[in-house]
Amino acid sequence: MDKLEIPYLLKRACAHRLLGQVAQCTEARSIHRTFVKNYQGLLLTIRRMRMPPIIRQETLKKQRFVLPDEIATMIADRKVG
């Protein structure tokens, strides 16, 4: 089933990314960005489910120690400012 979902989710993410770039309203851009993040999250979930268990565990361990971009940016801004 995920083989059919992957191309669909990729198309939807690309479509919303494009719509977000051409949108004039900031609220519309925000909504399209939210859709893109949600589709990417679903794609990542499908990808993780398809990985062998050993690789999946190593990937999850590495991701626990990575700071989200927003937090890393806030920390960097405080050091500079």
PDB file of C-alpha atoms in Angstrom:
ATOM      1  CA  MET A   1       0.000   0.000   0.000  1.00  0.00           C
ATOM      2  CA  ASP A   2       2.817   2.455   0.772  1.00  0.00           C
ATOM      3  CA  LYS A   3       4.133   2.071  -2.788  1.00  0.00           C
ATOM      4  CA  LEU A   4       0.990   3.805  -3.999  1.00  0.00           C
ATOM      5  CA  GLU A   5       1.050   6.402  -1.251  1.00  0.00           C
ATOM      6  CA  ILE A   6       4.626   7.581  -1.775  1.00  0.00           C
ATOM      7  CA  PRO A   7       4.174   9.123  -5.252  1.00  0.00           C
ATOM      8  CA  TYR A   8       0.872  10.673  -4.178  1.00  0.00           C
ATOM      9  CA  LEU A   9       2.378  12.232  -1.052  1.00  0.00           C
ATOM     10  CA  LEU A  10       5.379  13.512  -3.017  1.00  0.00           C
ATOM     11  CA  LYS A  11       3.100  15.147  -5.607  1.00  0.00           C
ATOM     12  CA  ARG A  12       0.979  16.741  -2.903  1.00  0.00           C
ATOM     13  CA  ALA A  13       4.034  18.053  -1.040  1.00  0.00           C
ATOM     14  CA  CYS A  14       5.503  19.523  -4.233  1.00  0.00           C
ATOM     15  CA  ALA A  15       2.164  21.093  -5.175  1.00  0.00           C
ATOM     16  CA  HIS A  16       1.777  22.743  -1.775  1.00  0.00           C
ATOM     17  CA  ARG A  17       5.404  23.900  -1.816  1.00  0.00           C
ATOM     18  CA  LEU A  18       4.793  25.608  -5.167  1.00  0.00           C
ATOM     19  CA  LEU A  19       1.484  27.088  -3.993  1.00  0.00           C
ATOM     20  CA  GLY A  20       3.197  28.397  -0.879  1.00  0.00           C
ATOM     21  CA  GLN A  21       5.868  30.108  -2.971  1.00  0.00           C
ATOM     22  CA  VAL A  22       3.394  31.895  -5.219  1.00  0.00           C
ATOM     23  CA  ALA A  23       0.847  32.789  -2.525  1.00  0.00           C
ATOM     24  CA  GLN A  24       0.509  36.489  -1.816  1.00  0.00           C
ATOM     25  CA  CYS A  25      -1.064  36.144   1.618  1.00  0.00           C
ATOM     26  CA  THR A  26       1.191  35.218   4.558  1.00  0.00           C
ATOM     27  CA  GLU A  27      -1.574  33.104   6.066  1.00  0.00           C
ATOM     28  CA  ALA A  28      -1.863  31.083   2.847  1.00  0.00           C
ATOM     29  CA  ARG A  29       1.918  30.590   2.777  1.00  0.00           C
ATOM     30  CA  SER A  30       1.824  29.375   6.353  1.00  0.00           C
ATOM     31  CA  ILE A  31      -0.972  26.910   5.613  1.00  0.00           C
ATOM     32  CA  HIS A  32       0.871  25.517   2.595  1.00  0.00           C
ATOM     33  CA  ARG A  33       4.066  25.153   4.662  1.00  0.00           C
ATOM     34  CA  THR A  34       2.066  23.222   7.248  1.00  0.00           C
ATOM     35  CA  PHE A  35       0.760  20.878   4.562  1.00  0.00           C
ATOM     36  CA  VAL A  36       4.294  20.325   3.260  1.00  0.00           C
ATOM     37  CA  LYS A  37       5.583  19.504   6.752  1.00  0.00           C
ATOM     38  CA  ASN A  38       2.723  17.064   7.314  1.00  0.00           C
ATOM     39  CA  TYR A  39       3.299  15.298   3.998  1.00  0.00           C
ATOM     40  CA  GLN A  40       7.034  15.099   4.673  1.00  0.00           C
ATOM     41  CA  GLY A  41       6.300  13.623   8.096  1.00  0.00           C
ATOM     42  CA  LEU A  42       4.122  10.939   6.544  1.00  0.00           C
ATOM     43  CA  LEU A  43       6.803  10.149   3.960  1.00  0.00           C
ATOM     44  CA  LEU A  44       9.416   9.892   6.689  1.00  0.00           C
ATOM     45  CA  THR A  45       7.189   7.536   8.671  1.00  0.00           C
ATOM     46  CA  ILE A  46       6.751   5.293   5.635  1.00  0.00           C
ATOM     47  CA  ARG A  47      10.492   5.351   5.014  1.00  0.00           C
ATOM     48  CA  ARG A  48      11.293   4.424   8.608  1.00  0.00           C
ATOM     49  CA  MET A  49       8.841   1.537   8.509  1.00  0.00           C
ATOM     50  CA  ARG A  50      10.608   0.152   5.444  1.00  0.00           C
ATOM     51  CA  MET A  51      14.103   0.320   7.006  1.00  0.00           C
ATOM     52  CA  PRO A  52      15.652  -2.772   8.566  1.00  0.00           C
ATOM     53  CA  PRO A  53      15.277  -2.743  12.386  1.00  0.00           C
ATOM     54  CA  ILE A  54      19.002  -2.252  13.114  1.00  0.00           C
ATOM     55  CA  ILE A  55      19.324   0.781  10.854  1.00  0.00           C
ATOM     56  CA  ARG A  56      16.046   2.176  12.172  1.00  0.00           C
ATOM     57  CA  GLN A  57      17.320   2.030  15.777  1.00  0.00           C
ATOM     58  CA  GLU A  58      20.594   3.754  14.888  1.00  0.00           C
ATOM     59  CA  THR A  59      18.742   6.472  12.986  1.00  0.00           C
ATOM     60  CA  LEU A  60      16.360   7.114  15.874  1.00  0.00           C
ATOM     61  CA  LYS A  61      19.261   7.326  18.356  1.00  0.00           C
ATOM     62  CA  LYS A  62      20.999   9.938  16.195  1.00  0.00           C
ATOM     63  CA  GLN A  63      17.818  11.980  15.796  1.00  0.00           C
ATOM     64  CA  ARG A  64      17.244  12.255  19.535  1.00  0.00           C
ATOM     65  CA  PHE A  65      20.359  14.400  19.913  1.00  0.00           C
ATOM     66  CA  VAL A  66      19.704  16.756  16.982  1.00  0.00           C
ATOM     67  CA  LEU A  67      18.160  20.100  17.851  1.00  0.00           C
ATOM     68  CA  PRO A  68      15.246  21.256  15.727  1.00  0.00           C
ATOM     69  CA  ASP A  69      16.150  24.099  13.366  1.00  0.00           C
ATOM     70  CA  GLU A  70      14.018  26.634  15.199  1.00  0.00           C
ATOM     71  CA  ILE A  71      15.673  25.937  18.556  1.00  0.00           C
ATOM     72  CA  ALA A  72      19.153  25.958  17.023  1.00  0.00           C
ATOM     73  CA  THR A  73      18.390  29.325  15.385  1.00  0.00           C
ATOM     74  CA  MET A  74      17.132  30.780  18.672  1.00  0.00           C
ATOM     75  CA  ILE A  75      20.286  29.629  20.458  1.00  0.00           C
ATOM     76  CA  ALA A  76      22.490  31.076  17.733  1.00  0.00           C
ATOM     77  CA  ASP A  77      20.604  34.397  17.833  1.00  0.00           C
ATOM     78  CA  ARG A  78      21.059  34.670  21.613  1.00  0.00           C
ATOM     79  CA  LYS A  79      24.813  34.059  21.304  1.00  0.00           C
ATOM     80  CA  VAL A  80      25.164  36.682  18.591  1.00  0.00           C
ATOM     81  CA  GLY A  81      22.795  39.244  20.172  1.00  0.00           C
TER      82      GLY A  81
END
